[in-house]
Amino acid sequence: MMETTTKSKRVERKEEIRKKILDVAKDLFLKHGYESVSIRKIADKVGISPTTIYLYYQDKSDVIYALHQEGFKALAIQFAALKNVEDPFERLKAMGRNYIDFSLRNPDFYQLMFMIKDPIEFVERNCASEWEEGEEAFGAMLATVADCKEHGYFGKLDLHSIALHIWFVVHGICSLKLQGHLDHVVKSHIQEGKDAYALDDAFETLITIMKGIK
Amino acid sequence: MMETTTKSKRVERKEEIRKKILDVAKDLFLKHGYESVSIRKIADKVGISPTTIYLYYQDKSDVIYALHQEGFKALAIQFAALKNVEDPFERLKAMGRNYIDFSLRNPDFYQLMFMIKDPIEFVERNCASEWEEGEEAFGAMLATVADCKEHGYFGKLDLHSIALHIWFVVHGICSLKLQGHLDHVVKSHIQEGKDAYALDDAFETLITIMKGIK
DNA sequence: CAAATATAATTAACAGTGTTAATATTTTAA
DNA sequence: TTAAAATATTAACACTGTTAATTATATTTG
């Protein structure tokens, strides 16, 4: 017997390789985008055979889902930094800004997290509708909106309706920006010089409207 | 000389085949989704060799772009039916409803039009930033928002800011619904029974907020 | 320690994908 | 009818995810 630790060395090594595969996938993903993540390229970079990956992940979508989770962890860190903002409406504003900034700084992650079908389908198939990471993020927002309501914001509107609404706006901004649709429309229909400010304008408009709800 | 018509028979036949390719692509697309549209499958169904398609479309993304345009034409028809709604705010509401309904009835088209990178990249590369179809749709909305403003809606907010904002919300609703994110969040965080109404609730909230702007 | 067993990794192969170059066929013009 | 132009095809390249069968490597047992 050699299992003095909770994990035997074999299991340990297995987890190491599993992590290495994910790290290489993440590296490829961030450097060359979603489309460039292929089983064969990952295997090459790790130094193993393509089929070996299937001993550690059941699927390609399983690898993609693991990346998806990494993204949610990174977003959670962004949100966690806001716990000490006292004024609830300022905290809500900061959350929105952080969300948008995250999408701009990690466009590939954002697309994977909110704009691509594969990972969420993987959740539906394999995770029995738990999925802590996503619920946590939305929960944090719900709490802040509730806090705002207690301070007199948002009138008689329902808590969940407000929270969802803000998410819709912010996701709308991010997703249309990332796909180039926003720039396209702004370039065609709105005065010159506003190009770069479209995003800030959009956020300002949201804040103005939300603050004005009686 | 036989070119009594503006188009010679050769050009006519060429356009016929070009259209046939597009029709088959559309059929495959609507029946089996975006991922199932492959050059080889289209060629099989048309009854030509895969490489022949490259004599009519420069690329696969060219075919996809043609589908993308079909989608915008369909949406334009939905919007055109609203010209005779007199009250501007009611017209704006109807536009929003039509937009959402379109996304639900033609989820694949909607994804192609607003959630997938390929077609808009094709526009950027090949169309010298004109692209009438998209500008027309947004223009129709801009006009309606302007009309609303003249009737006292939306306070001092900028015309373009309001129009963009509404688009963000509505697109946020549609895209998160289509990817399954909305259902996922609603199922986890919101009371039972609201499942099916999440979309209507979202739209109602938008209307309430927009109407309340002073 | 050696043999038997369980685990891990590999090669070969299947069925796809977009796309290009070279070749063959058909249609048009002289 | 023959030369030229347009159209279509076959063969091939370099990829993709994935599975079955096989080999190599550890681990456990006799």
Coordinates of C-alpha atoms (C1' of nucleotides) in Angstrom, one line a residue:
Chain A
M1 CA 0.0 0.0 0.0
M2 CA 1.3 3.4 -0.9
E3 CA -1.8 5.6 -0.7
T4 CA -0.7 7.6 2.3
T5 CA -2.1 10.7 0.5
T6 CA -5.7 11.0 -0.5
K7 CA -4.7 10.9 -4.1
S8 CA -2.4 8.2 -5.4
K9 CA 0.4 9.2 -7.7
R10 CA -1.3 7.7 -10.6
V11 CA -4.4 9.9 -10.1
E12 CA -2.2 12.9 -9.5
R13 CA -0.3 12.4 -12.8
K14 CA -3.6 12.0 -14.6
E15 CA -4.9 15.3 -13.2
E16 CA -1.6 16.9 -14.2
I17 CA -2.0 15.9 -17.8
R18 CA -5.6 16.9 -17.8
K19 CA -4.6 20.3 -16.6
K20 CA -1.8 20.5 -19.2
I21 CA -4.2 19.8 -22.0
L22 CA -6.5 22.6 -20.7
D23 CA -3.6 25.0 -20.4
V24 CA -2.5 24.4 -24.0
A25 CA -6.1 24.7 -25.2
K26 CA -6.4 28.0 -23.3
D27 CA -3.1 29.2 -24.8
L28 CA -4.2 28.3 -28.4
F29 CA -7.6 29.8 -27.7
L30 CA -6.3 33.2 -26.5
K31 CA -3.6 33.4 -29.1
H32 CA -5.4 32.3 -32.2
G33 CA -9.1 32.3 -31.3
Y34 CA -11.9 29.7 -31.0
E35 CA -11.7 28.3 -34.5
S36 CA -8.0 27.5 -34.0
V37 CA -8.6 25.1 -31.1
S38 CA -8.4 21.7 -32.6
I39 CA -7.8 18.3 -30.9
R40 CA -4.8 17.7 -33.1
K41 CA -3.2 21.1 -32.5
I42 CA -3.6 20.7 -28.7
A43 CA -2.1 17.2 -28.9
D44 CA 0.9 18.4 -30.9
K45 CA 1.6 21.2 -28.4
V46 CA 1.2 18.9 -25.4
G47 CA 3.4 16.3 -27.1
I48 CA 0.9 13.5 -27.1
S49 CA -1.2 11.7 -29.7
P50 CA -4.6 13.2 -30.6
T51 CA -6.5 10.2 -29.4
T52 CA -4.9 10.4 -26.0
I53 CA -6.9 13.5 -25.3
Y54 CA -10.0 11.3 -25.4
L55 CA -8.7 9.5 -22.3
Y56 CA -8.9 12.8 -20.4
Y57 CA -11.9 14.5 -21.9
Q58 CA -14.9 12.7 -23.4
D59 CA -15.3 15.1 -26.2
K60 CA -14.0 18.3 -27.9
S61 CA -17.0 20.0 -26.4
D62 CA -15.8 18.8 -23.0
V63 CA -12.5 20.7 -23.6
I64 CA -14.4 23.7 -24.8
Y65 CA -16.6 23.6 -21.7
A66 CA -13.6 23.5 -19.5
L67 CA -12.4 26.7 -21.2
H68 CA -15.9 28.2 -20.8
Q69 CA -15.6 27.6 -17.0
E70 CA -12.2 29.3 -16.9
G71 CA -13.8 32.3 -18.4
F72 CA -16.5 32.4 -15.7
K73 CA -13.9 32.1 -13.0
A74 CA -12.1 35.1 -14.5
L75 CA -15.3 37.1 -14.6
A76 CA -16.1 36.2 -11.0
I77 CA -12.8 37.6 -9.9
Q78 CA -13.7 40.9 -11.6
F79 CA -17.0 41.0 -9.7
A80 CA -15.5 40.0 -6.4
A81 CA -13.4 43.2 -6.4
L82 CA -16.6 45.2 -6.1
K83 CA -17.7 43.9 -2.7
N84 CA -16.5 47.0 -0.9
V85 CA -18.3 49.5 -3.0
E86 CA -20.8 50.8 -0.5
D87 CA -23.4 52.7 -2.5
P88 CA -25.5 50.0 -4.2
F89 CA -26.2 52.0 -7.4
E90 CA -22.5 52.8 -7.8
R91 CA -21.7 49.1 -7.3
L92 CA -24.3 48.2 -9.9
K93 CA -22.6 50.7 -12.3
A94 CA -19.2 49.3 -11.6
M95 CA -20.5 45.8 -12.3
G96 CA -21.8 46.9 -15.6
R97 CA -18.5 48.6 -16.5
N98 CA -16.6 45.5 -15.4
Y99 CA -18.7 43.3 -17.5
I100 CA -18.2 45.4 -20.6
D101 CA -14.5 45.8 -19.9
F102 CA -14.2 42.0 -19.5
S103 CA -15.8 41.5 -22.9
L104 CA -13.4 43.9 -24.5
R105 CA -10.3 42.6 -22.9
N106 CA -11.3 38.9 -23.4
P107 CA -13.4 38.9 -26.5
D108 CA -12.8 35.3 -27.2
F109 CA -13.7 34.3 -23.7
Y110 CA -16.8 36.4 -23.9
Q111 CA -17.9 34.8 -27.1
L112 CA -17.4 31.4 -25.6
M113 CA -19.3 32.3 -22.5
F114 CA -22.3 34.0 -24.0
M115 CA -22.4 33.8 -27.7
I116 CA -21.6 30.2 -28.7
K117 CA -24.0 27.4 -28.4
D118 CA -21.6 24.5 -27.7
P119 CA -20.7 25.0 -24.0
I120 CA -24.3 25.6 -22.9
E121 CA -25.4 22.5 -24.7
F122 CA -22.7 20.6 -22.9
V123 CA -24.1 21.9 -19.6
E124 CA -27.6 20.8 -20.5
R125 CA -26.4 17.3 -21.5
N126 CA -24.0 16.6 -18.7
C127 CA -24.4 18.8 -15.7
A128 CA -28.0 18.1 -14.6
S129 CA -28.8 21.8 -14.7
E130 CA -26.6 22.8 -11.7
W131 CA -23.8 25.0 -13.1
E132 CA -22.7 27.0 -10.1
E133 CA -20.4 29.5 -11.9
G134 CA -23.2 31.1 -14.0
E135 CA -25.7 31.2 -11.2
E136 CA -23.2 32.8 -8.9
A137 CA -22.5 35.7 -11.3
F138 CA -26.2 36.4 -11.8
G139 CA -26.8 36.0 -8.1
A140 CA -24.3 38.7 -7.3
M141 CA -26.1 41.0 -9.6
L142 CA -29.5 40.2 -8.2
A143 CA -28.3 41.0 -4.8
T144 CA -27.0 44.4 -5.9
V145 CA -30.3 45.2 -7.7
A146 CA -32.2 44.2 -4.5
D147 CA -29.9 46.6 -2.6
C148 CA -30.7 49.4 -5.0
K149 CA -34.4 48.8 -4.7
E150 CA -34.2 49.1 -1.0
H151 CA -32.5 52.5 -1.5
G152 CA -35.4 53.7 -3.6
Y153 CA -34.3 52.9 -7.1
F154 CA -36.3 51.2 -9.9
G155 CA -39.8 52.2 -8.6
K156 CA -42.3 49.4 -8.5
L157 CA -40.6 47.2 -11.1
D158 CA -39.9 43.6 -10.2
L159 CA -36.5 42.7 -9.0
H160 CA -35.8 39.9 -11.4
S161 CA -37.2 41.9 -14.3
I162 CA -34.8 44.7 -13.6
A163 CA -31.8 42.4 -13.2
L164 CA -32.6 40.6 -16.5
H165 CA -33.2 43.9 -18.3
I166 CA -29.8 45.2 -17.3
W167 CA -28.2 42.0 -18.4
F168 CA -30.0 42.2 -21.8
V169 CA -28.7 45.7 -22.4
V170 CA -25.2 45.1 -21.4
H171 CA -25.0 41.8 -23.3
G172 CA -26.6 43.5 -26.3
I173 CA -23.9 46.1 -26.2
C174 CA -21.0 43.6 -25.8
S175 CA -22.2 41.1 -28.4
L176 CA -23.0 43.6 -31.1
K177 CA -19.7 45.3 -30.5
L178 CA -17.7 42.1 -30.7
Q179 CA -19.3 41.0 -33.9
G180 CA -18.7 44.4 -35.6
H181 CA -22.4 45.2 -36.0
L182 CA -22.2 48.1 -33.6
D183 CA -19.4 49.8 -35.4
H184 CA -21.0 49.2 -38.7
V185 CA -24.3 50.8 -37.7
V186 CA -22.6 53.7 -35.9
K187 CA -20.4 54.4 -38.9
S188 CA -23.4 54.5 -41.2
H189 CA -26.0 56.4 -39.2
I190 CA -24.3 58.5 -36.5
Q191 CA -22.2 61.6 -36.7
E192 CA -18.5 61.4 -37.3
G193 CA -16.2 61.4 -34.3
K194 CA -18.6 59.3 -32.2
D195 CA -17.1 56.0 -33.4
A196 CA -14.9 55.4 -30.5
Y197 CA -17.4 56.7 -27.9
A198 CA -20.3 54.5 -29.0
L199 CA -19.7 52.1 -26.2
D200 CA -19.4 54.7 -23.5
D201 CA -22.4 56.5 -24.9
A202 CA -24.4 53.3 -24.7
F203 CA -23.4 52.7 -21.1
E204 CA -24.2 56.3 -20.2
T205 CA -27.6 56.0 -21.8
L206 CA -28.3 52.9 -19.8
I207 CA -27.3 54.6 -16.5
T208 CA -29.4 57.7 -17.3
I209 CA -32.4 55.6 -18.0
M210 CA -32.0 53.3 -15.0
K211 CA -31.5 56.2 -12.7
G212 CA -34.6 58.0 -14.0
I213 CA -37.0 55.1 -13.2
K214 CA -39.5 56.3 -10.7
Chain B
M1 CA -26.2 39.2 -82.9
M2 CA -28.8 37.8 -80.5
E3 CA -28.6 40.1 -77.6
T4 CA -32.0 41.7 -78.1
T5 CA -32.6 41.5 -74.4
T6 CA -30.4 43.3 -71.9
K7 CA -29.2 39.9 -70.6
S8 CA -27.9 37.3 -73.0
K9 CA -29.1 33.7 -72.5
R10 CA -25.8 32.7 -71.2
V11 CA -25.9 35.3 -68.4
E12 CA -29.5 34.3 -67.7
R13 CA -28.6 30.6 -67.2
K14 CA -25.7 31.6 -65.1
E15 CA -28.0 33.6 -62.8
E16 CA -30.4 30.7 -62.7
I17 CA -27.8 28.3 -61.4
R18 CA -26.6 30.9 -59.0
K19 CA -30.1 31.2 -57.7
K20 CA -30.5 27.4 -57.5
I21 CA -27.4 27.1 -55.5
L22 CA -28.7 29.7 -53.1
D23 CA -32.1 28.1 -52.9
V24 CA -30.6 24.7 -52.0
A25 CA -28.3 26.3 -49.5
K26 CA -31.4 28.0 -47.9
D27 CA -33.3 24.8 -47.8
L28 CA -30.4 22.9 -46.1
F29 CA -29.9 25.8 -43.8
L30 CA -33.6 26.0 -42.7
K31 CA -34.0 22.3 -42.4
H32 CA -30.7 21.3 -40.7
G33 CA -29.1 24.5 -39.4
Y34 CA -26.0 26.5 -40.1
E35 CA -23.5 23.8 -39.4
S36 CA -25.1 21.5 -41.9
V37 CA -24.5 23.8 -44.9
S38 CA -21.5 22.5 -46.7
I39 CA -20.3 23.0 -50.2
R40 CA -20.4 19.3 -50.9
K41 CA -24.0 18.9 -49.6
I42 CA -25.2 21.8 -51.6
A43 CA -23.5 20.5 -54.7
D44 CA -25.0 17.1 -54.2
K45 CA -28.5 18.4 -53.9
V46 CA -28.1 20.8 -56.9
G47 CA -26.7 17.9 -58.9
I48 CA -23.3 19.5 -59.7
S49 CA -19.8 19.0 -58.7
P50 CA -18.6 20.8 -55.5
T51 CA -16.0 22.8 -57.3
T52 CA -18.6 24.2 -59.7
I53 CA -20.0 26.3 -56.9
Y54 CA -16.8 28.2 -56.9
L55 CA -17.7 29.4 -60.4
Y56 CA -20.8 31.1 -59.0
Y57 CA -19.6 32.1 -55.6
Q58 CA -16.1 33.1 -54.7
D59 CA -16.2 31.4 -51.3
K60 CA -18.3 29.5 -48.9
S61 CA -18.6 32.8 -46.9
D62 CA -20.0 34.3 -50.1
V63 CA -22.8 31.8 -50.1
I64 CA -23.4 32.4 -46.4
Y65 CA -23.5 36.1 -47.0
A66 CA -26.2 35.6 -49.7
L67 CA -28.2 33.7 -47.1
H68 CA -27.6 36.5 -44.6
Q69 CA -29.1 38.9 -47.1
E70 CA -32.1 36.7 -47.6
G71 CA -32.7 37.0 -43.9
F72 CA -32.6 40.8 -44.0
K73 CA -35.0 40.8 -46.8
A74 CA -37.4 38.7 -44.8
L75 CA -37.1 41.0 -41.8
A76 CA -37.6 44.1 -44.0
I77 CA -41.0 42.6 -45.0
Q78 CA -42.0 42.2 -41.4
F79 CA -41.2 45.9 -40.8
A80 CA -42.9 47.1 -43.9
A81 CA -46.2 45.8 -42.7
L82 CA -46.0 48.4 -39.9
K83 CA -46.1 51.5 -42.0
N84 CA -49.8 52.1 -41.4
V85 CA -49.6 52.1 -37.6
E86 CA -50.3 55.7 -36.9
D87 CA -49.4 56.1 -33.2
P88 CA -45.5 56.3 -33.2
F89 CA -45.1 54.6 -29.9
E90 CA -47.4 51.8 -30.9
R91 CA -45.4 51.4 -34.1
L92 CA -42.2 51.2 -32.1
K93 CA -43.7 48.6 -29.9
A94 CA -44.9 46.6 -32.9
M95 CA -41.4 46.8 -34.4
G96 CA -39.9 45.4 -31.2
R97 CA -42.5 42.6 -31.1
N98 CA -41.9 41.8 -34.8
Y99 CA -38.2 41.7 -34.3
I100 CA -38.5 39.3 -31.4
D101 CA -41.1 37.1 -33.2
F102 CA -38.8 37.0 -36.2
S103 CA -35.9 35.7 -34.1
L104 CA -38.1 33.0 -32.6
R105 CA -39.7 31.9 -35.9
N106 CA -36.4 32.0 -37.8
P107 CA -33.7 31.3 -35.2
D108 CA -31.2 30.1 -37.7
F109 CA -31.6 33.2 -39.8
Y110 CA -31.4 35.4 -36.7
Q111 CA -28.1 33.8 -35.7
L112 CA -26.7 34.3 -39.1
M113 CA -27.8 37.9 -39.2
F114 CA -26.7 39.1 -35.8
M115 CA -24.7 36.4 -33.9
I116 CA -22.2 35.0 -36.4
K117 CA -19.1 36.7 -37.4
D118 CA -18.6 35.3 -40.9
P119 CA -21.2 37.4 -42.9
I120 CA -20.3 40.8 -41.4
E121 CA -16.7 40.0 -42.1
F122 CA -17.6 39.3 -45.6
V123 CA -19.3 42.7 -45.8
E124 CA -16.2 44.4 -44.5
R125 CA -14.0 42.7 -47.0
N126 CA -16.1 42.9 -50.1
C127 CA -18.8 45.5 -49.9
A128 CA -16.9 48.8 -49.2
S129 CA -19.1 49.5 -46.2
E130 CA -22.3 50.1 -48.1
W131 CA -24.7 47.3 -47.2
E132 CA -28.2 48.8 -47.8
E133 CA -30.2 46.1 -46.2
G134 CA -28.9 46.6 -42.7
E135 CA -28.9 50.4 -42.9
E136 CA -32.5 50.3 -44.1
A137 CA -33.7 48.3 -41.1
F138 CA -32.0 50.6 -38.6
G139 CA -33.1 53.6 -40.6
A140 CA -36.8 52.6 -40.2
M141 CA -36.3 52.3 -36.5
L142 CA -34.6 55.6 -36.3
A143 CA -37.5 57.3 -38.1
T144 CA -40.0 55.8 -35.7
V145 CA -38.0 56.8 -32.6
A146 CA -37.7 60.4 -34.0
D147 CA -41.5 60.4 -34.5
C148 CA -41.9 59.3 -30.9
K149 CA -39.6 62.1 -29.7
E150 CA -41.8 64.6 -31.5
H151 CA -44.8 63.3 -29.6
G152 CA -43.1 63.9 -26.3
Y153 CA -41.4 60.5 -25.6
F154 CA -37.9 59.9 -24.3
G155 CA -37.3 63.3 -22.7
K156 CA -34.0 64.9 -23.6
L157 CA -32.3 61.7 -24.6
D158 CA -30.5 61.7 -27.9
L159 CA -32.3 60.1 -30.8
H160 CA -29.5 57.8 -31.8
S161 CA -28.8 56.8 -28.2
I162 CA -32.4 55.8 -27.7
A163 CA -32.6 53.8 -30.9
L164 CA -29.4 52.0 -30.2
H165 CA -30.5 51.3 -26.7
I166 CA -33.7 49.7 -27.8
W167 CA -31.8 47.5 -30.2
F168 CA -29.4 46.4 -27.5
V169 CA -32.2 45.3 -25.2
V170 CA -34.1 43.5 -27.9
H171 CA -31.1 41.8 -29.3
G172 CA -30.0 40.9 -25.8
I173 CA -33.3 39.2 -25.3
C174 CA -33.3 37.4 -28.6
S175 CA -29.7 36.2 -28.5
L176 CA -29.7 35.0 -24.9
K177 CA -33.0 33.3 -25.6
L178 CA -31.8 31.5 -28.7
Q179 CA -28.6 30.2 -27.0
G180 CA -30.5 28.8 -24.1
H181 CA -28.9 31.2 -21.6
L182 CA -32.1 33.0 -20.7
D183 CA -34.0 29.8 -20.0
H184 CA -31.1 28.6 -17.9
V185 CA -31.0 31.7 -15.7
V186 CA -34.7 31.9 -15.4
K187 CA -35.0 28.3 -14.4
S188 CA -32.4 28.7 -11.7
H189 CA -33.3 32.1 -10.2
I190 CA -36.8 33.0 -10.9
Q191 CA -40.1 31.5 -9.5
E192 CA -41.7 28.5 -11.2
G193 CA -44.3 29.1 -13.8
K194 CA -42.5 32.1 -15.2
D195 CA -40.5 30.0 -17.6
A196 CA -42.6 30.4 -20.7
Y197 CA -43.4 34.1 -20.0
A198 CA -39.8 35.2 -19.6
L199 CA -39.7 36.7 -23.0
D200 CA -43.0 38.5 -22.7
D201 CA -42.0 39.8 -19.3
A202 CA -38.7 41.1 -20.8
F203 CA -40.5 42.9 -23.5
E204 CA -43.1 44.3 -21.1
T205 CA -40.3 45.6 -18.8
L206 CA -38.7 47.4 -21.8
I207 CA -41.9 49.1 -22.7
T208 CA -42.7 50.1 -19.2
I209 CA -39.2 51.6 -18.8
M210 CA -39.3 53.4 -22.2
K211 CA -42.7 54.8 -21.6
G212 CA -41.6 56.1 -18.2
I213 CA -38.7 58.2 -19.5
K214 CA -39.4 61.9 -18.8
Chain C
dC1 C1' 11.4 -11.6 -8.9
dA2 C1' 8.2 -13.1 -12.6
dA3 C1' 3.7 -13.5 -14.5
dA4 C1' -0.9 -11.7 -14.9
dT5 C1' -3.6 -7.8 -15.0
dA6 C1' -5.0 -3.2 -15.4
dT7 C1' -3.9 1.3 -17.3
dA8 C1' -2.2 4.4 -20.7
dA9 C1' -0.9 5.7 -25.3
dT10 C1' -0.4 4.9 -30.0
dT11 C1' -1.3 3.9 -35.0
dA12 C1' -4.6 3.2 -38.7
dA13 C1' -8.7 4.3 -40.4
dC14 C1' -13.4 6.5 -41.4
dA15 C1' -16.1 10.1 -42.8
dG16 C1' -16.2 14.5 -43.2
dT17 C1' -14.7 19.8 -44.3
dG18 C1' -13.0 24.0 -47.7
dT19 C1' -10.3 24.8 -51.5
dT20 C1' -6.9 24.8 -55.6
dA21 C1' -4.8 23.1 -60.0
dA22 C1' -5.1 20.5 -64.0
dT23 C1' -8.0 18.5 -67.2
dA24 C1' -12.1 17.6 -69.9
dT25 C1' -16.4 19.1 -71.9
dT26 C1' -19.6 22.1 -73.8
dT27 C1' -20.9 26.5 -75.8
dT28 C1' -20.0 30.5 -78.5
dA29 C1' -17.6 33.4 -82.3
dA30 C1' -14.9 33.8 -86.5
Chain D
dT1 C1' -15.8 23.9 -89.4
dT2 C1' -12.4 25.3 -86.6
dA3 C1' -10.4 28.3 -82.9
dA4 C1' -11.5 30.3 -78.7
dA5 C1' -13.8 31.1 -74.6
dA6 C1' -16.7 29.5 -70.9
dT7 C1' -18.2 25.9 -68.0
dA8 C1' -17.8 21.7 -65.4
dT9 C1' -15.2 17.8 -63.6
dT10 C1' -11.7 14.8 -61.4
dA11 C1' -7.8 14.4 -58.4
dA12 C1' -5.5 16.1 -54.8
dC13 C1' -4.1 18.8 -50.5
dA14 C1' -4.4 19.8 -45.9
dC15 C1' -7.3 19.9 -42.5
dT16 C1' -11.3 18.4 -38.9
dG17 C1' -13.5 15.1 -34.9
dT18 C1' -13.7 10.5 -33.6
dT19 C1' -13.5 5.2 -33.1
dA20 C1' -11.4 0.4 -33.0
dA21 C1' -7.6 -2.3 -32.7
dT22 C1' -3.0 -2.6 -31.2
dT23 C1' 1.1 -1.7 -28.6
dA24 C1' 3.6 -0.1 -24.6
dT25 C1' 3.9 0.9 -19.8
dA26 C1' 2.8 0.5 -15.0
dT27 C1' 0.8 -1.9 -11.2
dT28 C1' -0.7 -5.8 -8.6
dT29 C1' -0.7 -10.5 -7.5
dG30 C1' 1.2 -15.4 -7.1

